[in-house]
PDB file of C-alpha atoms in Angstrom:
ATOM      1  CA  UNK A   1       7.091 -13.906 -21.330  1.00  0.00           C
ATOM      2  CA  UNK A   2       4.984 -12.765 -19.283  1.00  0.00           C
ATOM      3  CA  UNK A   3       1.425 -12.558 -19.339  1.00  0.00           C
ATOM      4  CA  UNK A   4       1.033 -10.294 -16.208  1.00  0.00           C
ATOM      5  CA  UNK A   5       1.587  -6.152 -17.603  1.00  0.00           C
ATOM      6  CA  UNK A   6       2.269  -3.423 -15.601  1.00  0.00           C
ATOM      7  CA  UNK A   7      -1.370  -2.305 -14.517  1.00  0.00           C
ATOM      8  CA  UNK A   8      -1.648  -5.992 -12.995  1.00  0.00           C
ATOM      9  CA  UNK A   9       2.150  -5.438 -11.260  1.00  0.00           C
ATOM     10  CA  UNK A  10       0.901  -1.591 -10.170  1.00  0.00           C
ATOM     11  CA  UNK A  11      -2.559  -3.568  -8.749  1.00  0.00           C
ATOM     12  CA  UNK A  12      -1.068  -5.858  -6.529  1.00  0.00           C
ATOM     13  CA  UNK A  13       1.056  -4.106  -5.031  1.00  0.00           C
ATOM     14  CA  UNK A  14      -1.807  -1.868  -4.307  1.00  0.00           C
ATOM     15  CA  UNK A  15      -3.372  -4.456  -3.111  1.00  0.00           C
ATOM     16  CA  UNK A  16      -0.253  -5.361  -0.588  1.00  0.00           C
ATOM     17  CA  UNK A  17      -0.192  -1.986   0.479  1.00  0.00           C
ATOM     18  CA  UNK A  18      -3.662  -1.055   1.378  1.00  0.00           C
ATOM     19  CA  UNK A  19      -3.460  -4.767   2.794  1.00  0.00           C
ATOM     20  CA  UNK A  20      -0.462  -3.451   5.445  1.00  0.00           C
ATOM     21  CA  UNK A  21      -2.189  -0.080   5.690  1.00  0.00           C
ATOM     22  CA  UNK A  22      -5.135  -1.571   7.285  1.00  0.00           C
ATOM     23  CA  UNK A  23      -3.430  -3.423   9.501  1.00  0.00           C
ATOM     24  CA  UNK A  24      -1.500  -0.539  11.010  1.00  0.00           C
ATOM     25  CA  UNK A  25      -5.081   1.367  11.010  1.00  0.00           C
ATOM     26  CA  UNK A  26      -6.570  -1.158  12.852  1.00  0.00           C
ATOM     27  CA  UNK A  27      -4.075  -1.436  15.477  1.00  0.00           C
ATOM     28  CA  UNK A  28      -4.550   2.028  16.231  1.00  0.00           C
ATOM     29  CA  UNK A  29      -8.213   1.828  16.379  1.00  0.00           C
ATOM     30  CA  UNK A  30      -7.613  -1.339  18.925  1.00  0.00           C
ATOM     31  CA  UNK A  31      -5.379   0.291  20.591  1.00  0.00           C
ATOM     32  CA  UNK A  32      -7.349   3.983  21.171  1.00  0.00           C
ATOM     33  CA  UNK A  33      -6.917   3.153  25.269  1.00  0.00           C
ATOM     34  CA  UNK A  34      -3.350   1.694  25.774  1.00  0.00           C
ATOM     35  CA  UNK A  35      -1.737   5.142  27.445  1.00  0.00           C
ATOM     36  CA  UNK A  36       0.899   6.736  25.522  1.00  0.00           C
ATOM     37  CA  UNK A  37       0.073   5.017  21.913  1.00  0.00           C
ATOM     38  CA  UNK A  38       1.389   7.348  19.409  1.00  0.00           C
ATOM     39  CA  UNK A  39      -0.931   6.028  16.131  1.00  0.00           C
ATOM     40  CA  UNK A  40       0.323   5.680  12.803  1.00  0.00           C
ATOM     41  CA  UNK A  41      -0.041   5.635   9.345  1.00  0.00           C
ATOM     42  CA  UNK A  42       1.858   3.886   6.046  1.00  0.00           C
ATOM     43  CA  UNK A  43       2.304   6.777   2.883  1.00  0.00           C
ATOM     44  CA  UNK A  44       2.554   4.955  -0.067  1.00  0.00           C
ATOM     45  CA  UNK A  45       0.451   6.553  -2.926  1.00  0.00           C
ATOM     46  CA  UNK A  46       3.546   9.478  -3.676  1.00  0.00           C
ATOM     47  CA  UNK A  47       5.908   6.292  -4.602  1.00  0.00           C
ATOM     48  CA  UNK A  48       3.234   4.781  -6.472  1.00  0.00           C
ATOM     49  CA  UNK A  49       2.327   7.334  -8.512  1.00  0.00           C
ATOM     50  CA  UNK A  50       5.660   8.068  -9.461  1.00  0.00           C
ATOM     51  CA  UNK A  51       6.545   3.762  -9.569  1.00  0.00           C
ATOM     52  CA  UNK A  52       3.060   4.115 -12.150  1.00  0.00           C
ATOM     53  CA  UNK A  53       4.637   6.795 -14.369  1.00  0.00           C
ATOM     54  CA  UNK A  54       7.516   4.837 -14.372  1.00  0.00           C
ATOM     55  CA  UNK A  55      10.416   6.709 -11.751  1.00  0.00           C
ATOM     56  CA  UNK A  56      11.637   4.858  -8.993  1.00  0.00           C
ATOM     57  CA  UNK A  57       9.620   4.913  -6.352  1.00  0.00           C
ATOM     58  CA  UNK A  58      13.488   5.718  -4.699  1.00  0.00           C
ATOM     59  CA  UNK A  59      16.991   6.859  -5.264  1.00  0.00           C
ATOM     60  CA  UNK A  60      20.057   4.947  -4.281  1.00  0.00           C
ATOM     61  CA  UNK A  61      23.661   6.047  -3.759  1.00  0.00           C
ATOM     62  CA  UNK A  62      26.210   3.351  -4.884  1.00  0.00           C
ATOM     63  CA  UNK A  63      29.527   4.197  -4.414  1.00  0.00           C
ATOM     64  CA  UNK A  64      30.886   1.528  -7.153  1.00  0.00           C
ATOM     65  CA  UNK A  65      29.103   0.155 -10.003  1.00  0.00           C
ATOM     66  CA  UNK A  66      28.970  -3.054  -9.272  1.00  0.00           C
ATOM     67  CA  UNK A  67      27.056  -2.145  -6.060  1.00  0.00           C
ATOM     68  CA  UNK A  68      24.221  -4.358  -6.108  1.00  0.00           C
ATOM     69  CA  UNK A  69      20.798  -2.237  -6.894  1.00  0.00           C
ATOM     70  CA  UNK A  70      17.234  -2.285  -6.672  1.00  0.00           C
ATOM     71  CA  UNK A  71      15.666  -4.988  -8.460  1.00  0.00           C
ATOM     72  CA  UNK A  72      12.151  -6.310  -9.818  1.00  0.00           C
ATOM     73  CA  UNK A  73       9.749  -4.318 -11.821  1.00  0.00           C
ATOM     74  CA  UNK A  74       9.378   0.277 -10.200  1.00  0.00           C
ATOM     75  CA  UNK A  75       5.746  -0.994  -8.399  1.00  0.00           C
ATOM     76  CA  UNK A  76       7.072  -3.898  -6.398  1.00  0.00           C
ATOM     77  CA  UNK A  77      10.146  -1.909  -4.966  1.00  0.00           C
ATOM     78  CA  UNK A  78       7.432   0.608  -3.164  1.00  0.00           C
ATOM     79  CA  UNK A  79       7.123   0.032   0.445  1.00  0.00           C
ATOM     80  CA  UNK A  80       5.483   2.616   1.786  1.00  0.00           C
ATOM     81  CA  UNK A  81       6.876   5.025   4.815  1.00  0.00           C
ATOM     82  CA  UNK A  82       5.493   4.462   8.418  1.00  0.00           C
ATOM     83  CA  UNK A  83       5.407   7.330   9.537  1.00  0.00           C
ATOM     84  CA  UNK A  84       3.605   8.794  12.859  1.00  0.00           C
ATOM     85  CA  UNK A  85      -0.234  11.008  13.001  1.00  0.00           C
ATOM     86  CA  UNK A  86       0.492  14.265  13.989  1.00  0.00           C
ATOM     87  CA  UNK A  87      -1.704  14.221  16.882  1.00  0.00           C
ATOM     88  CA  UNK A  88      -2.815  18.138  18.001  1.00  0.00           C
ATOM     89  CA  UNK A  89      -3.470  18.348  22.241  1.00  0.00           C
ATOM     90  CA  UNK A  90      -2.693  15.667  23.674  1.00  0.00           C
ATOM     91  CA  UNK A  91      -4.964  14.053  26.446  1.00  0.00           C
ATOM     92  CA  UNK A  92      -3.500  12.877  29.830  1.00  0.00           C
ATOM     93  CA  UNK A  93      -3.116   9.562  28.900  1.00  0.00           C
ATOM     94  CA  UNK A  94      -0.775  10.768  26.153  1.00  0.00           C
ATOM     95  CA  UNK A  95      -2.484   8.676  23.683  1.00  0.00           C
ATOM     96  CA  UNK A  96      -3.077  10.292  19.660  1.00  0.00           C
ATOM     97  CA  UNK A  97      -5.391   7.524  18.601  1.00  0.00           C
ATOM     98  CA  UNK A  98      -8.343   9.643  16.940  1.00  0.00           C
ATOM     99  CA  UNK A  99     -11.130   6.864  16.264  1.00  0.00           C
ATOM    100  CA  UNK A 100     -13.348   8.872  14.055  1.00  0.00           C
ATOM    101  CA  UNK A 101     -10.518   9.292  11.779  1.00  0.00           C
ATOM    102  CA  UNK A 102      -9.656   6.251  12.063  1.00  0.00           C
ATOM    103  CA  UNK A 103     -12.763   4.517  11.114  1.00  0.00           C
ATOM    104  CA  UNK A 104     -12.908   7.252   7.979  1.00  0.00           C
ATOM    105  CA  UNK A 105      -9.384   5.977   7.248  1.00  0.00           C
ATOM    106  CA  UNK A 106     -10.139   2.495   7.339  1.00  0.00           C
ATOM    107  CA  UNK A 107     -13.466   2.842   5.805  1.00  0.00           C
ATOM    108  CA  UNK A 108     -11.266   5.345   2.392  1.00  0.00           C
ATOM    109  CA  UNK A 109      -8.913   2.370   3.049  1.00  0.00           C
ATOM    110  CA  UNK A 110     -11.461  -0.703   2.406  1.00  0.00           C
ATOM    111  CA  UNK A 111     -13.254   0.615  -0.123  1.00  0.00           C
ATOM    112  CA  UNK A 112     -10.081   1.276  -2.267  1.00  0.00           C
ATOM    113  CA  UNK A 113      -8.853  -2.131  -1.726  1.00  0.00           C
ATOM    114  CA  UNK A 114     -12.004  -3.745  -3.374  1.00  0.00           C
ATOM    115  CA  UNK A 115     -11.796  -1.382  -5.654  1.00  0.00           C
ATOM    116  CA  UNK A 116      -7.743  -2.609  -6.803  1.00  0.00           C
ATOM    117  CA  UNK A 117      -9.616  -6.830  -5.884  1.00  0.00           C
ATOM    118  CA  UNK A 118     -12.062  -5.537  -8.661  1.00  0.00           C
ATOM    119  CA  UNK A 119      -9.820  -4.349 -11.104  1.00  0.00           C
ATOM    120  CA  UNK A 120      -7.549  -7.724 -10.634  1.00  0.00           C
ATOM    121  CA  UNK A 121     -10.505  -9.787 -10.555  1.00  0.00           C
ATOM    122  CA  UNK A 122     -11.586  -8.157 -14.320  1.00  0.00           C
ATOM    123  CA  UNK A 123      -8.415  -8.386 -16.136  1.00  0.00           C
ATOM    124  CA  UNK A 124      -8.218 -11.621 -14.615  1.00  0.00           C
ATOM    125  CA  UNK A 125     -11.401 -13.282 -16.182  1.00  0.00           C
ATOM    126  CA  UNK A 126     -10.189 -11.208 -19.651  1.00  0.00           C
ATOM    127  CA  UNK A 127      -7.201 -13.717 -19.347  1.00  0.00           C
ATOM    128  CA  UNK A 128      -9.686 -16.817 -18.549  1.00  0.00           C
ATOM    129  CA  UNK A 129     -11.883 -16.080 -21.496  1.00  0.00           C
ATOM    130  CA  UNK A 130      -8.431 -15.260 -23.306  1.00  0.00           C
ATOM    131  CA  UNK A 131      -7.283 -19.381 -22.338  1.00  0.00           C
ATOM    132  CA  UNK A 132     -10.725 -20.620 -23.215  1.00  0.00           C
ATOM    133  CA  UNK A 133     -11.481 -18.971 -26.300  1.00  0.00           C
ATOM    134  CA  UNK A 134      -7.711 -20.246 -27.809  1.00  0.00           C
ATOM    135  CA  UNK A 135      -9.245 -24.143 -27.514  1.00  0.00           C
TER     136      UNK A 135
END
């Protein structure tokens, strides 16, 4: 019996990925003055949306029927993709961090993390209420 539904798995994975993205953005901000540093970002929204709709986030090609495949629920398979942030004209030190953009991304990511955490908190309170009422 599984007491957590598909939504809880999706919210859990969202929190994991938002946390990972937050660490990348913090790294970008910390390296604002590092010559040659290239800003990166974690992209996972499309894969997570696909997983939420029941489509597998990644596809694997196997050459034999007994090869191992992906395991677990769809959202748990989403890992995201780290990619370099496209930069226009680079300054002389070749650092691609745009501090205003990184701060905006940090704020947006934190807001979305807090929203997912609030959803998780509501679901856990509902479960606690159901457990208390069952006594």
